[in-house]
PDB file of N, CA and C in Angstrom:
ATOM      1  N   MET A 836       0.819  -1.182   0.000  1.00 90.00           N
ATOM      2  CA  MET A 836       0.000   0.000   0.000  1.00 90.00           C
ATOM      3  C   MET A 836       0.867   1.252   0.000  1.00 90.00           C
ATOM      4  N   PRO A 837       1.748   1.397  -0.959  1.00 98.00           N
ATOM      5  CA  PRO A 837       2.532   2.634  -0.991  1.00 98.00           C
ATOM      6  C   PRO A 837       1.778   3.768  -1.698  1.00 98.00           C
ATOM      7  N   TYR A 838       2.159   4.970  -1.322  1.00 98.00           N
ATOM      8  CA  TYR A 838       1.596   6.190  -1.895  1.00 98.00           C
ATOM      9  C   TYR A 838       2.730   7.192  -2.042  1.00 98.00           C
ATOM     10  N   ILE A 839       2.820   7.813  -3.212  1.00 98.00           N
ATOM     11  CA  ILE A 839       3.825   8.855  -3.436  1.00 98.00           C
ATOM     12  C   ILE A 839       3.112  10.106  -3.927  1.00 98.00           C
ATOM     13  N   ASN A 840       3.264  11.189  -3.177  1.00 98.00           N
ATOM     14  CA  ASN A 840       2.720  12.485  -3.539  1.00 98.00           C
ATOM     15  C   ASN A 840       3.887  13.356  -3.995  1.00 98.00           C
ATOM     16  N   THR A 841       3.799  13.886  -5.197  1.00 98.00           N
ATOM     17  CA  THR A 841       4.848  14.723  -5.763  1.00 98.00           C
ATOM     18  C   THR A 841       4.324  16.137  -5.951  1.00 98.00           C
ATOM     19  N   LYS A 842       4.918  17.084  -5.248  1.00 98.00           N
ATOM     20  CA  LYS A 842       4.588  18.499  -5.418  1.00 98.00           C
ATOM     21  C   LYS A 842       5.815  19.182  -5.987  1.00 98.00           C
ATOM     22  N   THR A 843       5.593  20.035  -6.975  1.00 98.00           N
ATOM     23  CA  THR A 843       6.720  20.717  -7.595  1.00 98.00           C
ATOM     24  C   THR A 843       6.321  22.084  -8.126  1.00 98.00           C
ATOM     25  N   THR A 844       7.318  22.928  -8.278  1.00 97.00           N
ATOM     26  CA  THR A 844       7.093  24.259  -8.816  1.00 97.00           C
ATOM     27  C   THR A 844       7.041  24.268 -10.343  1.00 97.00           C
ATOM     28  N   VAL A 845       7.505  23.214 -10.973  1.00 97.00           N
ATOM     29  CA  VAL A 845       7.529  23.160 -12.436  1.00 97.00           C
ATOM     30  C   VAL A 845       6.229  22.568 -12.980  1.00 97.00           C
ATOM     31  N   SER A 846       5.964  22.810 -14.245  1.00 97.00           N
ATOM     32  CA  SER A 846       4.829  22.186 -14.919  1.00 97.00           C
ATOM     33  C   SER A 846       5.185  20.746 -15.258  1.00 97.00           C
ATOM     34  N   ILE A 847       4.212  19.856 -15.160  1.00 98.00           N
ATOM     35  CA  ILE A 847       4.404  18.455 -15.512  1.00 98.00           C
ATOM     36  C   ILE A 847       3.498  18.152 -16.706  1.00 98.00           C
ATOM     37  N   SER A 848       4.100  17.842 -17.828  1.00 98.00           N
ATOM     38  CA  SER A 848       3.323  17.492 -19.017  1.00 98.00           C
ATOM     39  C   SER A 848       2.748  16.079 -18.845  1.00 98.00           C
ATOM     40  N   LYS A 849       1.802  15.716 -19.689  1.00 98.00           N
ATOM     41  CA  LYS A 849       1.233  14.360 -19.646  1.00 98.00           C
ATOM     42  C   LYS A 849       2.319  13.312 -19.900  1.00 98.00           C
ATOM     43  N   ASP A 850       3.239  13.592 -20.819  1.00 98.00           N
ATOM     44  CA  ASP A 850       4.337  12.658 -21.090  1.00 98.00           C
ATOM     45  C   ASP A 850       5.249  12.511 -19.879  1.00 98.00           C
ATOM     46  N   GLN A 851       5.549  13.621 -19.226  1.00 98.00           N
ATOM     47  CA  GLN A 851       6.385  13.566 -18.020  1.00 98.00           C
ATOM     48  C   GLN A 851       5.669  12.834 -16.891  1.00 98.00           C
ATOM     49  N   GLU A 852       4.369  13.054 -16.747  1.00 98.00           N
ATOM     50  CA  GLU A 852       3.605  12.355 -15.719  1.00 98.00           C
ATOM     51  C   GLU A 852       3.641  10.844 -15.964  1.00 98.00           C
ATOM     52  N   LEU A 853       3.482  10.443 -17.210  1.00 98.00           N
ATOM     53  CA  LEU A 853       3.556   9.019 -17.547  1.00 98.00           C
ATOM     54  C   LEU A 853       4.943   8.463 -17.252  1.00 98.00           C
ATOM     55  N   ALA A 854       5.984   9.225 -17.583  1.00 98.00           N
ATOM     56  CA  ALA A 854       7.361   8.788 -17.315  1.00 98.00           C
ATOM     57  C   ALA A 854       7.603   8.664 -15.810  1.00 98.00           C
ATOM     58  N   LEU A 855       7.092   9.608 -15.023  1.00 98.00           N
ATOM     59  CA  LEU A 855       7.228   9.526 -13.568  1.00 98.00           C
ATOM     60  C   LEU A 855       6.467   8.316 -13.028  1.00 98.00           C
ATOM     61  N   LYS A 856       5.260   8.093 -13.534  1.00 98.00           N
ATOM     62  CA  LYS A 856       4.460   6.942 -13.106  1.00 98.00           C
ATOM     63  C   LYS A 856       5.214   5.649 -13.346  1.00 98.00           C
ATOM     64  N   GLU A 857       5.789   5.504 -14.520  1.00 98.00           N
ATOM     65  CA  GLU A 857       6.541   4.288 -14.838  1.00 98.00           C
ATOM     66  C   GLU A 857       7.798   4.161 -13.987  1.00 98.00           C
ATOM     67  N   ALA A 858       8.507   5.260 -13.804  1.00 98.00           N
ATOM     68  CA  ALA A 858       9.744   5.243 -13.009  1.00 98.00           C
ATOM     69  C   ALA A 858       9.452   4.940 -11.543  1.00 98.00           C
ATOM     70  N   PHE A 859       8.429   5.590 -10.986  1.00 98.00           N
ATOM     71  CA  PHE A 859       8.083   5.368  -9.579  1.00 98.00           C
ATOM     72  C   PHE A 859       7.559   3.949  -9.366  1.00 98.00           C
ATOM     73  N   GLY A 860       6.864   3.413 -10.372  1.00 98.00           N
ATOM     74  CA  GLY A 860       6.377   2.040 -10.284  1.00 98.00           C
ATOM     75  C   GLY A 860       7.501   1.034 -10.150  1.00 98.00           C
ATOM     76  N   LYS A 861       8.605   1.293 -10.816  1.00 98.00           N
ATOM     77  CA  LYS A 861       9.788   0.426 -10.697  1.00 98.00           C
ATOM     78  C   LYS A 861      10.548   0.729  -9.399  1.00 98.00           C
ATOM     79  N   ALA A 862      10.661   2.002  -9.063  1.00 98.00           N
ATOM     80  CA  ALA A 862      11.441   2.407  -7.891  1.00 98.00           C
ATOM     81  C   ALA A 862      10.859   1.860  -6.592  1.00 98.00           C
ATOM     82  N   ILE A 863       9.532   1.806  -6.476  1.00 98.00           N
ATOM     83  CA  ILE A 863       8.918   1.383  -5.211  1.00 98.00           C
ATOM     84  C   ILE A 863       9.289  -0.057  -4.879  1.00 98.00           C
ATOM     85  N   GLU A 864       9.688  -0.829  -5.862  1.00 98.00           N
ATOM     86  CA  GLU A 864      10.099  -2.212  -5.622  1.00 98.00           C
ATOM     87  C   GLU A 864      11.405  -2.308  -4.838  1.00 98.00           C
ATOM     88  N   LEU A 865      12.089  -1.190  -4.647  1.00 98.00           N
ATOM     89  CA  LEU A 865      13.290  -1.177  -3.805  1.00 98.00           C
ATOM     90  C   LEU A 865      12.932  -1.375  -2.331  1.00 98.00           C
ATOM     91  N   ILE A 866      11.665  -1.168  -1.994  1.00 98.00           N
ATOM     92  CA  ILE A 866      11.182  -1.463  -0.648  1.00 98.00           C
ATOM     93  C   ILE A 866      10.606  -2.881  -0.697  1.00 98.00           C
ATOM     94  N   PRO A 867      11.201  -3.819   0.012  1.00 97.00           N
ATOM     95  CA  PRO A 867      10.721  -5.203  -0.033  1.00 97.00           C
ATOM     96  C   PRO A 867       9.223  -5.316   0.252  1.00 97.00           C
ATOM     97  N   GLY A 868       8.546  -6.083  -0.582  1.00 97.00           N
ATOM     98  CA  GLY A 868       7.115  -6.306  -0.425  1.00 97.00           C
ATOM     99  C   GLY A 868       6.233  -5.252  -1.071  1.00 97.00           C
ATOM    100  N   LYS A 869       6.825  -4.211  -1.652  1.00 98.00           N
ATOM    101  CA  LYS A 869       6.032  -3.153  -2.281  1.00 98.00           C
ATOM    102  C   LYS A 869       6.131  -3.288  -3.802  1.00 98.00           C
ATOM    103  N   SER A 870       5.025  -2.951  -4.487  1.00 97.00           N
ATOM    104  CA  SER A 870       5.014  -3.051  -5.943  1.00 97.00           C
ATOM    105  C   SER A 870       4.063  -2.015  -6.536  1.00 97.00           C
ATOM    106  N   GLU A 871       4.154  -1.850  -7.814  1.00 97.00           N
ATOM    107  CA  GLU A 871       3.296  -0.913  -8.525  1.00 97.00           C
ATOM    108  C   GLU A 871       1.825  -1.353  -8.452  1.00 97.00           C
ATOM    109  N   ALA A 872       1.594  -2.645  -8.221  1.00 97.00           N
ATOM    110  CA  ALA A 872       0.228  -3.171  -8.185  1.00 97.00           C
ATOM    111  C   ALA A 872      -0.633  -2.451  -7.149  1.00 97.00           C
ATOM    112  N   TRP A 873      -0.035  -1.946  -6.072  1.00 96.00           N
ATOM    113  CA  TRP A 873      -0.781  -1.244  -5.026  1.00 96.00           C
ATOM    114  C   TRP A 873      -0.372   0.221  -4.887  1.00 96.00           C
ATOM    115  N   LEU A 874       0.461   0.704  -5.780  1.00 98.00           N
ATOM    116  CA  LEU A 874       0.992   2.066  -5.686  1.00 98.00           C
ATOM    117  C   LEU A 874      -0.029   3.101  -6.139  1.00 98.00           C
ATOM    118  N   MET A 875      -0.278   4.099  -5.282  1.00 98.00           N
ATOM    119  CA  MET A 875      -1.096   5.242  -5.663  1.00 98.00           C
ATOM    120  C   MET A 875      -0.178   6.453  -5.783  1.00 98.00           C
ATOM    121  N   LEU A 876      -0.380   7.240  -6.829  1.00 98.00           N
ATOM    122  CA  LEU A 876       0.440   8.419  -7.084  1.00 98.00           C
ATOM    123  C   LEU A 876      -0.425   9.659  -7.150  1.00 98.00           C
ATOM    124  N   GLU A 877       0.139  10.756  -6.700  1.00 98.00           N
ATOM    125  CA  GLU A 877      -0.501  12.063  -6.830  1.00 98.00           C
ATOM    126  C   GLU A 877       0.544  13.037  -7.350  1.00 98.00           C
ATOM    127  N   PHE A 878       0.142  13.871  -8.318  1.00 98.00           N
ATOM    128  CA  PHE A 878       1.048  14.862  -8.881  1.00 98.00           C
ATOM    129  C   PHE A 878       0.411  16.241  -8.768  1.00 98.00           C
ATOM    130  N   ALA A 879       1.146  17.183  -8.194  1.00 98.00           N
ATOM    131  CA  ALA A 879       0.704  18.573  -8.104  1.00 98.00           C
ATOM    132  C   ALA A 879       1.824  19.437  -8.666  1.00 98.00           C
ATOM    133  N   ASP A 880       1.566  20.054  -9.795  1.00 98.00           N
ATOM    134  CA  ASP A 880       2.594  20.898 -10.403  1.00 98.00           C
ATOM    135  C   ASP A 880       2.251  22.374 -10.235  1.00 98.00           C
ATOM    136  N   ASN A 881       3.183  23.214 -10.605  1.00 97.00           N
ATOM    137  CA  ASN A 881       3.030  24.667 -10.518  1.00 97.00           C
ATOM    138  C   ASN A 881       2.678  25.131  -9.109  1.00 97.00           C
ATOM    139  N   CYS A 882       3.206  24.452  -8.097  1.00 97.00           N
ATOM    140  CA  CYS A 882       2.961  24.831  -6.703  1.00 97.00           C
ATOM    141  C   CYS A 882       3.825  26.035  -6.344  1.00 97.00           C
ATOM    142  N   ARG A 883       3.297  26.862  -5.457  1.00 95.00           N
ATOM    143  CA  ARG A 883       4.082  27.984  -4.937  1.00 95.00           C
ATOM    144  C   ARG A 883       4.861  27.448  -3.744  1.00 95.00           C
ATOM    145  N   MET A 884       6.174  27.386  -3.885  1.00 96.00           N
ATOM    146  CA  MET A 884       7.039  26.826  -2.852  1.00 96.00           C
ATOM    147  C   MET A 884       8.283  27.691  -2.710  1.00 96.00           C
ATOM    148  N   ALA A 885       8.881  27.641  -1.543  1.00 95.00           N
ATOM    149  CA  ALA A 885      10.163  28.302  -1.303  1.00 95.00           C
ATOM    150  C   ALA A 885      11.092  27.296  -0.656  1.00 95.00           C
ATOM    151  N   PHE A 886      12.390  27.414  -0.962  1.00 93.00           N
ATOM    152  CA  PHE A 886      13.389  26.511  -0.416  1.00 93.00           C
ATOM    153  C   PHE A 886      14.687  27.277  -0.261  1.00 93.00           C
ATOM    154  N   LYS A 887      15.331  27.137   0.875  1.00 90.00           N
ATOM    155  CA  LYS A 887      16.582  27.849   1.171  1.00 90.00           C
ATOM    156  C   LYS A 887      16.416  29.358   1.025  1.00 90.00           C
ATOM    157  N   GLY A 888      15.225  29.844   1.382  1.00 89.00           N
ATOM    158  CA  GLY A 888      14.987  31.280   1.366  1.00 89.00           C
ATOM    159  C   GLY A 888      14.650  31.865   0.014  1.00 89.00           C
ATOM    160  N   THR A 889      14.519  31.015  -1.007  1.00 86.00           N
ATOM    161  CA  THR A 889      14.190  31.540  -2.332  1.00 86.00           C
ATOM    162  C   THR A 889      13.008  30.784  -2.924  1.00 86.00           C
ATOM    163  N   GLN A 890      12.339  31.430  -3.840  1.00 83.00           N
ATOM    164  CA  GLN A 890      11.264  30.789  -4.571  1.00 83.00           C
ATOM    165  C   GLN A 890      11.781  30.387  -5.946  1.00 83.00           C
ATOM    166  N   SER A 891      12.827  29.618  -5.914  1.00 81.00           N
ATOM    167  CA  SER A 891      13.447  29.136  -7.144  1.00 81.00           C
ATOM    168  C   SER A 891      12.438  28.332  -7.950  1.00 81.00           C
ATOM    169  N   PRO A 892      12.540  28.355  -9.266  1.00 86.00           N
ATOM    170  CA  PRO A 892      11.561  27.640 -10.085  1.00 86.00           C
ATOM    171  C   PRO A 892      11.774  26.124 -10.140  1.00 86.00           C
ATOM    172  N   ASP A 893      12.719  25.608  -9.424  1.00 94.00           N
ATOM    173  CA  ASP A 893      13.026  24.179  -9.549  1.00 94.00           C
ATOM    174  C   ASP A 893      13.084  23.504  -8.170  1.00 94.00           C
ATOM    175  N   ILE A 894      11.905  23.243  -7.610  1.00 97.00           N
ATOM    176  CA  ILE A 894      11.797  22.631  -6.288  1.00 97.00           C
ATOM    177  C   ILE A 894      10.821  21.458  -6.383  1.00 97.00           C
ATOM    178  N   ALA A 895      11.093  20.397  -5.627  1.00 98.00           N
ATOM    179  CA  ALA A 895      10.141  19.288  -5.533  1.00 98.00           C
ATOM    180  C   ALA A 895      10.117  18.750  -4.110  1.00 98.00           C
ATOM    181  N   MET A 896       8.932  18.339  -3.674  1.00 98.00           N
ATOM    182  CA  MET A 896       8.727  17.693  -2.385  1.00 98.00           C
ATOM    183  C   MET A 896       7.957  16.410  -2.652  1.00 98.00           C
ATOM    184  N   LEU A 897       8.548  15.286  -2.284  1.00 98.00           N
ATOM    185  CA  LEU A 897       7.894  13.998  -2.431  1.00 98.00           C
ATOM    186  C   LEU A 897       7.565  13.455  -1.054  1.00 98.00           C
ATOM    187  N   GLU A 898       6.363  12.930  -0.908  1.00 98.00           N
ATOM    188  CA  GLU A 898       5.949  12.275   0.328  1.00 98.00           C
ATOM    189  C   GLU A 898       5.663  10.822  -0.010  1.00 98.00           C
ATOM    190  N   VAL A 899       6.367   9.922   0.663  1.00 98.00           N
ATOM    191  CA  VAL A 899       6.205   8.489   0.437  1.00 98.00           C
ATOM    192  C   VAL A 899       5.627   7.883   1.705  1.00 98.00           C
ATOM    193  N   ALA A 900       4.470   7.256   1.585  1.00 98.00           N
ATOM    194  CA  ALA A 900       3.827   6.594   2.721  1.00 98.00           C
ATOM    195  C   ALA A 900       3.698   5.109   2.402  1.00 98.00           C
ATOM    196  N   ILE A 901       3.981   4.282   3.406  1.00 98.00           N
ATOM    197  CA  ILE A 901       3.845   2.837   3.207  1.00 98.00           C
ATOM    198  C   ILE A 901       3.106   2.211   4.393  1.00 98.00           C
ATOM    199  N   LEU A 902       2.496   1.073   4.130  1.00 97.00           N
ATOM    200  CA  LEU A 902       1.940   0.245   5.185  1.00 97.00           C
ATOM    201  C   LEU A 902       3.070  -0.623   5.702  1.00 97.00           C
ATOM    202  N   GLY A 903       3.331  -0.566   6.995  1.00 97.00           N
ATOM    203  CA  GLY A 903       4.411  -1.349   7.581  1.00 97.00           C
ATOM    204  C   GLY A 903       5.679  -0.547   7.728  1.00 97.00           C
ATOM    205  N   LYS A 904       6.776  -1.260   7.793  1.00 97.00           N
ATOM    206  CA  LYS A 904       8.081  -0.636   8.031  1.00 97.00           C
ATOM    207  C   LYS A 904       9.071  -1.074   6.952  1.00 97.00           C
ATOM    208  N   ALA A 905      10.109  -0.279   6.796  1.00 98.00           N
ATOM    209  CA  ALA A 905      11.194  -0.599   5.862  1.00 98.00           C
ATOM    210  C   ALA A 905      12.524  -0.288   6.546  1.00 98.00           C
ATOM    211  N   LYS A 906      13.575  -0.857   6.017  1.00 98.00           N
ATOM    212  CA  LYS A 906      14.919  -0.617   6.552  1.00 98.00           C
ATOM    213  C   LYS A 906      15.477   0.693   6.008  1.00 98.00           C
ATOM    214  N   ARG A 907      16.325   1.306   6.795  1.00 98.00           N
ATOM    215  CA  ARG A 907      16.971   2.563   6.392  1.00 98.00           C
ATOM    216  C   ARG A 907      17.708   2.405   5.068  1.00 98.00           C
ATOM    217  N   ALA A 908      18.389   1.288   4.878  1.00 98.00           N
ATOM    218  CA  ALA A 908      19.136   1.057   3.636  1.00 98.00           C
ATOM    219  C   ALA A 908      18.202   1.035   2.419  1.00 98.00           C
ATOM    220  N   ASP A 909      16.998   0.501   2.598  1.00 98.00           N
ATOM    221  CA  ASP A 909      16.031   0.477   1.496  1.00 98.00           C
ATOM    222  C   ASP A 909      15.541   1.886   1.184  1.00 98.00           C
ATOM    223  N   TYR A 910      15.309   2.692   2.231  1.00 98.00           N
ATOM    224  CA  TYR A 910      14.930   4.082   2.008  1.00 98.00           C
ATOM    225  C   TYR A 910      16.056   4.852   1.324  1.00 98.00           C
ATOM    226  N   ASP A 911      17.300   4.562   1.693  1.00 98.00           N
ATOM    227  CA  ASP A 911      18.441   5.222   1.051  1.00 98.00           C
ATOM    228  C   ASP A 911      18.447   4.949  -0.452  1.00 98.00           C
ATOM    229  N   LYS A 912      18.211   3.687  -0.822  1.00 98.00           N
ATOM    230  CA  LYS A 912      18.161   3.315  -2.247  1.00 98.00           C
ATOM    231  C   LYS A 912      17.009   4.015  -2.951  1.00 98.00           C
ATOM    232  N   LEU A 913      15.851   4.049  -2.284  1.00 98.00           N
ATOM    233  CA  LEU A 913      14.681   4.683  -2.895  1.00 98.00           C
ATOM    234  C   LEU A 913      14.892   6.181  -3.060  1.00 98.00           C
ATOM    235  N   THR A 914      15.469   6.830  -2.066  1.00 98.00           N
ATOM    236  CA  THR A 914      15.756   8.263  -2.170  1.00 98.00           C
ATOM    237  C   THR A 914      16.660   8.548  -3.360  1.00 98.00           C
ATOM    238  N   ASN A 915      17.709   7.765  -3.495  1.00 98.00           N
ATOM    239  CA  ASN A 915      18.625   7.939  -4.615  1.00 98.00           C
ATOM    240  C   ASN A 915      17.893   7.797  -5.947  1.00 98.00           C
ATOM    241  N   ARG A 916      17.069   6.768  -6.058  1.00 98.00           N
ATOM    242  CA  ARG A 916      16.348   6.511  -7.308  1.00 98.00           C
ATOM    243  C   ARG A 916      15.318   7.590  -7.600  1.00 98.00           C
ATOM    244  N   LEU A 917      14.533   7.978  -6.604  1.00 98.00           N
ATOM    245  CA  LEU A 917      13.509   8.998  -6.834  1.00 98.00           C
ATOM    246  C   LEU A 917      14.131  10.335  -7.220  1.00 98.00           C
ATOM    247  N   CYS A 918      15.212  10.723  -6.536  1.00 98.00           N
ATOM    248  CA  CYS A 918      15.894  11.971  -6.901  1.00 98.00           C
ATOM    249  C   CYS A 918      16.423  11.904  -8.328  1.00 98.00           C
ATOM    250  N   SER A 919      16.984  10.773  -8.691  1.00 98.00           N
ATOM    251  CA  SER A 919      17.502  10.587 -10.045  1.00 98.00           C
ATOM    252  C   SER A 919      16.371  10.660 -11.075  1.00 98.00           C
ATOM    253  N   ASP A 920      15.254  10.007 -10.780  1.00 98.00           N
ATOM    254  CA  ASP A 920      14.120  10.015 -11.707  1.00 98.00           C
ATOM    255  C   ASP A 920      13.547  11.412 -11.883  1.00 98.00           C
ATOM    256  N   VAL A 921      13.351  12.130 -10.783  1.00 98.00           N
ATOM    257  CA  VAL A 921      12.800  13.485 -10.857  1.00 98.00           C
ATOM    258  C   VAL A 921      13.759  14.410 -11.608  1.00 98.00           C
ATOM    259  N   ASN A 922      15.041  14.257 -11.369  1.00 98.00           N
ATOM    260  CA  ASN A 922      16.035  15.063 -12.090  1.00 98.00           C
ATOM    261  C   ASN A 922      16.003  14.759 -13.585  1.00 98.00           C
ATOM    262  N   ARG A 923      16.000  13.490 -13.923  1.00 98.00           N
ATOM    263  CA  ARG A 923      16.019  13.067 -15.331  1.00 98.00           C
ATOM    264  C   ARG A 923      14.750  13.497 -16.072  1.00 98.00           C
ATOM    265  N   ILE A 924      13.616  13.371 -15.424  1.00 98.00           N
ATOM    266  CA  ILE A 924      12.343  13.626 -16.101  1.00 98.00           C
ATOM    267  C   ILE A 924      11.913  15.087 -16.030  1.00 98.00           C
ATOM    268  N   LEU A 925      12.118  15.736 -14.892  1.00 98.00           N
ATOM    269  CA  LEU A 925      11.665  17.125 -14.720  1.00 98.00           C
ATOM    270  C   LEU A 925      12.791  18.151 -14.721  1.00 98.00           C
ATOM    271  N   GLY A 926      14.041  17.680 -14.641  1.00 98.00           N
ATOM    272  CA  GLY A 926      15.176  18.597 -14.661  1.00 98.00           C
ATOM    273  C   GLY A 926      15.444  19.285 -13.331  1.00 98.00           C
ATOM    274  N   ILE A 927      14.839  18.812 -12.260  1.00 97.00           N
ATOM    275  CA  ILE A 927      15.055  19.418 -10.940  1.00 97.00           C
ATOM    276  C   ILE A 927      16.287  18.778 -10.310  1.00 97.00           C
ATOM    277  N   PRO A 928      17.270  19.586  -9.910  1.00 96.00           N
ATOM    278  CA  PRO A 928      18.482  19.030  -9.291  1.00 96.00           C
ATOM    279  C   PRO A 928      18.160  18.303  -7.987  1.00 96.00           C
ATOM    280  N   ALA A 929      18.910  17.247  -7.703  1.00 97.00           N
ATOM    281  CA  ALA A 929      18.690  16.449  -6.498  1.00 97.00           C
ATOM    282  C   ALA A 929      18.794  17.285  -5.224  1.00 97.00           C
ATOM    283  N   ASP A 930      19.608  18.329  -5.255  1.00 96.00           N
ATOM    284  CA  ASP A 930      19.749  19.151  -4.058  1.00 96.00           C
ATOM    285  C   ASP A 930      18.625  20.186  -3.906  1.00 96.00           C
ATOM    286  N   ARG A 931      17.595  20.055  -4.746  1.00 96.00           N
ATOM    287  CA  ARG A 931      16.401  20.894  -4.642  1.00 96.00           C
ATOM    288  C   ARG A 931      15.160  20.019  -4.412  1.00 96.00           C
ATOM    289  N   ILE A 932      15.398  18.776  -3.944  1.00 97.00           N
ATOM    290  CA  ILE A 932      14.321  17.808  -3.734  1.00 97.00           C
ATOM    291  C   ILE A 932      14.364  17.315  -2.287  1.00 97.00           C
ATOM    292  N   TYR A 933      13.225  17.366  -1.621  1.00 98.00           N
ATOM    293  CA  TYR A 933      13.060  16.733  -0.313  1.00 98.00           C
ATOM    294  C   TYR A 933      12.161  15.512  -0.490  1.00 98.00           C
ATOM    295  N   ILE A 934      12.428  14.493   0.307  1.00 98.00           N
ATOM    296  CA  ILE A 934      11.572  13.308   0.334  1.00 98.00           C
ATOM    297  C   ILE A 934      11.269  12.995   1.792  1.00 98.00           C
ATOM    298  N   LYS A 935       9.988  12.902   2.102  1.00 98.00           N
ATOM    299  CA  LYS A 935       9.543  12.594   3.467  1.00 98.00           C
ATOM    300  C   LYS A 935       8.903  11.212   3.461  1.00 98.00           C
ATOM    301  N   TYR A 936       9.332  10.377   4.398  1.00 98.00           N
ATOM    302  CA  TYR A 936       8.791   9.021   4.505  1.00 98.00           C
ATOM    303  C   TYR A 936       7.908   8.914   5.743  1.00 98.00           C
ATOM    304  N   SER A 937       6.835   8.148   5.605  1.00 98.00           N
ATOM    305  CA  SER A 937       6.001   7.828   6.761  1.00 98.00           C
ATOM    306  C   SER A 937       5.568   6.371   6.676  1.00 98.00           C
ATOM    307  N   GLU A 938       5.556   5.733   7.837  1.00 98.00           N
ATOM    308  CA  GLU A 938       5.178   4.328   7.947  1.00 98.00           C
ATOM    309  C   GLU A 938       3.885   4.240   8.751  1.00 98.00           C
ATOM    310  N   HIS A 939       2.982   3.385   8.307  1.00 98.00           N
ATOM    311  CA  HIS A 939       1.668   3.292   8.935  1.00 98.00           C
ATOM    312  C   HIS A 939       1.342   1.852   9.302  1.00 98.00           C
ATOM    313  N   ASP A 940       0.717   1.691  10.464  1.00 97.00           N
ATOM    314  CA  ASP A 940       0.306   0.370  10.943  1.00 97.00           C
ATOM    315  C   ASP A 940      -1.066  -0.020  10.411  1.00 97.00           C
ATOM    316  N   CYS A 941      -1.834   0.956   9.989  1.00 96.00           N
ATOM    317  CA  CYS A 941      -3.199   0.695   9.537  1.00 96.00           C
ATOM    318  C   CYS A 941      -3.428   1.450   8.224  1.00 96.00           C
ATOM    319  N   TRP A 942      -4.026   0.773   7.251  1.00 95.00           N
ATOM    320  CA  TRP A 942      -4.276   1.383   5.953  1.00 95.00           C
ATOM    321  C   TRP A 942      -5.625   0.898   5.471  1.00 95.00           C
ATOM    322  N   GLY A 943      -6.526   1.804   5.169  1.00 95.00           N
ATOM    323  CA  GLY A 943      -7.868   1.431   4.724  1.00 95.00           C
ATOM    324  C   GLY A 943      -7.960   1.316   3.216  1.00 95.00           C
ATOM    325  N   PHE A 944      -8.768   0.353   2.774  1.00 95.00           N
ATOM    326  CA  PHE A 944      -8.993   0.129   1.355  1.00 95.00           C
ATOM    327  C   PHE A 944     -10.270  -0.687   1.178  1.00 95.00           C
ATOM    328  N   ASN A 945     -11.130  -0.252   0.282  1.00 96.00           N
ATOM    329  CA  ASN A 945     -12.291  -1.032  -0.106  1.00 96.00           C
ATOM    330  C   ASN A 945     -13.180  -1.401   1.102  1.00 96.00           C
ATOM    331  N   GLY A 946     -13.320  -0.474   2.034  1.00 96.00           N
ATOM    332  CA  GLY A 946     -14.179  -0.674   3.182  1.00 96.00           C
ATOM    333  C   GLY A 946     -13.593  -1.484   4.326  1.00 96.00           C
ATOM    334  N   ILE A 947     -12.319  -1.858   4.218  1.00 96.00           N
ATOM    335  CA  ILE A 947     -11.653  -2.614   5.296  1.00 96.00           C
ATOM    336  C   ILE A 947     -10.298  -1.989   5.593  1.00 96.00           C
ATOM    337  N   ASN A 948      -9.668  -2.454   6.645  1.00 95.00           N
ATOM    338  CA  ASN A 948      -8.331  -1.986   7.004  1.00 95.00           C
ATOM    339  C   ASN A 948      -7.343  -3.143   6.980  1.00 95.00           C
ATOM    340  N   PHE A 949      -6.149  -2.814   6.533  1.00 91.00           N
ATOM    341  CA  PHE A 949      -5.059  -3.787   6.546  1.00 91.00           C
ATOM    342  C   PHE A 949      -4.209  -3.537   7.778  1.00 91.00           C
TER     343      PHE A 949
END
């Protein structure tokens, strides 16, 4: 039950959104037991954001939520991959990207909880 929310100051074209969807679908597999089959994605572009005291046009904030827990080493791999994917697809430098992780014990779906 992973979820990735991507907020950025840049515009995301339909082609870029598809490329991010495909890249994130592969990247989430770096967390054992997670796959694209249960991955939900959200994209918000043209957000008003500031980072390091400036409203630079190239900022991204990703929020990754999972059901259960993961190892720090797996998060390290995922961070590297997500930063690389966002840089490659949207042109945002890795040092202008934050990624926040959250782990959850309970996740609702289809009228029940896991």
